[in-house]
PDB file of C-alpha atoms in Angstrom:
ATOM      1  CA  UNK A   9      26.447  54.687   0.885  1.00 52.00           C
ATOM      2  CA  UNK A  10      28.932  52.404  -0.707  1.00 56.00           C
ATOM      3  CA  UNK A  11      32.509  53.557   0.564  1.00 78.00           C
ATOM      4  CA  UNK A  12      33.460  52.631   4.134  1.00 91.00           C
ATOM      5  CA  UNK A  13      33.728  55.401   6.175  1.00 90.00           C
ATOM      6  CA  UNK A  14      36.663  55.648   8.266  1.00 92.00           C
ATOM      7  CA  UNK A  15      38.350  58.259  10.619  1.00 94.00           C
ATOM      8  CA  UNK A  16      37.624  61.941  10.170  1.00 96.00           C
ATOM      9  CA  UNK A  17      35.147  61.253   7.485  1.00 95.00           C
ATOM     10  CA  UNK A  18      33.318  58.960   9.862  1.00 95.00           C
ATOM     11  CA  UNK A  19      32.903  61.762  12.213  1.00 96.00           C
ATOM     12  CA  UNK A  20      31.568  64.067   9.819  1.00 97.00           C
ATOM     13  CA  UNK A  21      28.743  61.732   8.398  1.00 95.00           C
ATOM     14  CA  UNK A  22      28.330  61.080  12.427  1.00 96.00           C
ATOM     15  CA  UNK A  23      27.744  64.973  12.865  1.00 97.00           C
ATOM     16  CA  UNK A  24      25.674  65.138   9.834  1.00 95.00           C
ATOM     17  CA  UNK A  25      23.369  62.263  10.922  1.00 95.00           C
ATOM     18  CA  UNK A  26      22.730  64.150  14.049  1.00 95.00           C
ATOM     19  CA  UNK A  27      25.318  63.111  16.624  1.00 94.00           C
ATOM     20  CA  UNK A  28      25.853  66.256  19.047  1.00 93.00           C
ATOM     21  CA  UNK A  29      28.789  64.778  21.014  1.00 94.00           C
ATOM     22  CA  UNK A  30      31.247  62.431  19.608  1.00 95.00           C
ATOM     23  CA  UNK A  31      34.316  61.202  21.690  1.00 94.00           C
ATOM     24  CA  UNK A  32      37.173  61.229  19.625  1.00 95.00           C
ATOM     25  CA  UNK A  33      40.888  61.162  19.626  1.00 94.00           C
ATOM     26  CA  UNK A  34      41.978  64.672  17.840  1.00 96.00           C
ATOM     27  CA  UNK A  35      45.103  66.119  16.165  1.00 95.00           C
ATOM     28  CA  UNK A  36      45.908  68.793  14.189  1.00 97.00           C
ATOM     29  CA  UNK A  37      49.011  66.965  12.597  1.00 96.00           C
ATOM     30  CA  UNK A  38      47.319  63.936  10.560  1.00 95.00           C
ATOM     31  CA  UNK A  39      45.162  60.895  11.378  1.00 94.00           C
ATOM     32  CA  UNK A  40      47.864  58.757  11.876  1.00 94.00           C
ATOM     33  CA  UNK A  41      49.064  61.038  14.772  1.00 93.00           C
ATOM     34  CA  UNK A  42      45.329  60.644  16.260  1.00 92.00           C
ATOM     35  CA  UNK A  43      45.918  57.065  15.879  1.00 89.00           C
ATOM     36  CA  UNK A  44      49.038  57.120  18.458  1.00 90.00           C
ATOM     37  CA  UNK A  45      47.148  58.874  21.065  1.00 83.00           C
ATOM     38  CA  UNK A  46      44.541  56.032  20.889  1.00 80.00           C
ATOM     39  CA  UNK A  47      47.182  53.477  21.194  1.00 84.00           C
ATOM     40  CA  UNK A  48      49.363  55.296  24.014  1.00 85.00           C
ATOM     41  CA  UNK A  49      45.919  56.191  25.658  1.00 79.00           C
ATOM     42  CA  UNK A  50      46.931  59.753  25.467  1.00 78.00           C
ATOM     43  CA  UNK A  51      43.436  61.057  27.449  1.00 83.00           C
ATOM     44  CA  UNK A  52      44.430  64.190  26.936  1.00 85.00           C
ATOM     45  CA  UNK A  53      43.660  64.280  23.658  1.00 89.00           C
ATOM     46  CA  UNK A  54      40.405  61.836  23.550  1.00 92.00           C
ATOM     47  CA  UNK A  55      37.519  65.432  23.747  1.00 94.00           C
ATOM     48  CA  UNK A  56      33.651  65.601  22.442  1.00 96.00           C
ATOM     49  CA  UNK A  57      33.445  66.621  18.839  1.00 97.00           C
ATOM     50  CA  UNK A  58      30.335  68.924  18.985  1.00 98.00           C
ATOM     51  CA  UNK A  59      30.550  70.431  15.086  1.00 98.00           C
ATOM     52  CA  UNK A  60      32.342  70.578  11.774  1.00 97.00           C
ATOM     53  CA  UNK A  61      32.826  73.954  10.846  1.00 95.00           C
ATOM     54  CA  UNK A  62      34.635  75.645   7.975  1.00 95.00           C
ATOM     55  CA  UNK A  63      37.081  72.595   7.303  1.00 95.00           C
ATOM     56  CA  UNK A  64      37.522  71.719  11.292  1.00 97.00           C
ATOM     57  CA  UNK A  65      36.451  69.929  14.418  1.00 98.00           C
ATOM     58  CA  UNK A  66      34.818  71.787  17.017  1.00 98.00           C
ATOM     59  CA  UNK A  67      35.174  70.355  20.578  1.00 97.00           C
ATOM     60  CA  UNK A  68      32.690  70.564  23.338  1.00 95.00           C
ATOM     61  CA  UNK A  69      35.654  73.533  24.977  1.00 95.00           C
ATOM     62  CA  UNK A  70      35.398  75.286  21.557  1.00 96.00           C
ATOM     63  CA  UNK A  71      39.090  74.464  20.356  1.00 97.00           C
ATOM     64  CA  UNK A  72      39.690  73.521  16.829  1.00 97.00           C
ATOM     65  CA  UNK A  73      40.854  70.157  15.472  1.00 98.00           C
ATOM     66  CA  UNK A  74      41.685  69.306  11.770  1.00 98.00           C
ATOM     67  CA  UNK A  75      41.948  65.578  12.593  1.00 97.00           C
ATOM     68  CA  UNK A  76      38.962  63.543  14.661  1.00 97.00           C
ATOM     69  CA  UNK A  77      38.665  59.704  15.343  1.00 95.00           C
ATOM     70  CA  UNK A  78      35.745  58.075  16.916  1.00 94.00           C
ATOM     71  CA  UNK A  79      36.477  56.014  19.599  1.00 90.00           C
ATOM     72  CA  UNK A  80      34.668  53.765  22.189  1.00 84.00           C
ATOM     73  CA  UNK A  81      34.865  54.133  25.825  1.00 78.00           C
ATOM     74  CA  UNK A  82      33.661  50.965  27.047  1.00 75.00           C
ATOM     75  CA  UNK A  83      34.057  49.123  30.769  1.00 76.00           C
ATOM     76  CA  UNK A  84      35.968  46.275  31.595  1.00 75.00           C
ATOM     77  CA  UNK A  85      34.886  42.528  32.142  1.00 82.00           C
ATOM     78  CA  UNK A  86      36.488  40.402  34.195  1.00 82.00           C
ATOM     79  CA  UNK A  87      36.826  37.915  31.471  1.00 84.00           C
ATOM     80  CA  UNK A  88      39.022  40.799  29.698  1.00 78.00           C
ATOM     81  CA  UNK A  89      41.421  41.320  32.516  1.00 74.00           C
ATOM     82  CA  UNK A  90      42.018  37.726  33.292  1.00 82.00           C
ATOM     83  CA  UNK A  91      40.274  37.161  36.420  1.00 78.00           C
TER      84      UNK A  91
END
């Protein structure tokens, strides 16, 4: 695979490859607009991406999602908070 895979496309690959649950920040308005929930930790709209079907994102509470970022949940060190 040459191209980096970013984004929505990421998650696809991801689903084809086998993943069954991907956390991701969705939208139905653009990538960019998935973007700002991941930088105004918007939880709301961080859900598991089970599928891709028929040109969307399916999440684990069967809505529909045209736009789907992978993110990380990961803990806190307390090197990372300052302490």
């Amino acid at each position: 695979m040459s191209a980096k895979l970013v984004g929505s496309s990421l998650t696809r690959e991801m689903l084809e490859n086998g993943d069954t649950q991907i956390w991701c920040a969705v939208s139905n308005d653009s990538e960019a607009h998935a973007m700002t929930i991941i930088e105004n930790s918007d939880y709301s709209l961080l859900v598991y991406i089970t599928s891709f079907n028929d040109g969307e994102f399916v999440c684990r509470e069967g809505e529909s999602w045209r736009f789907a970022i992978p993110v990380r949940k990961i803990e806190l060190t307390q090197k990372e908070v300052g302490l």
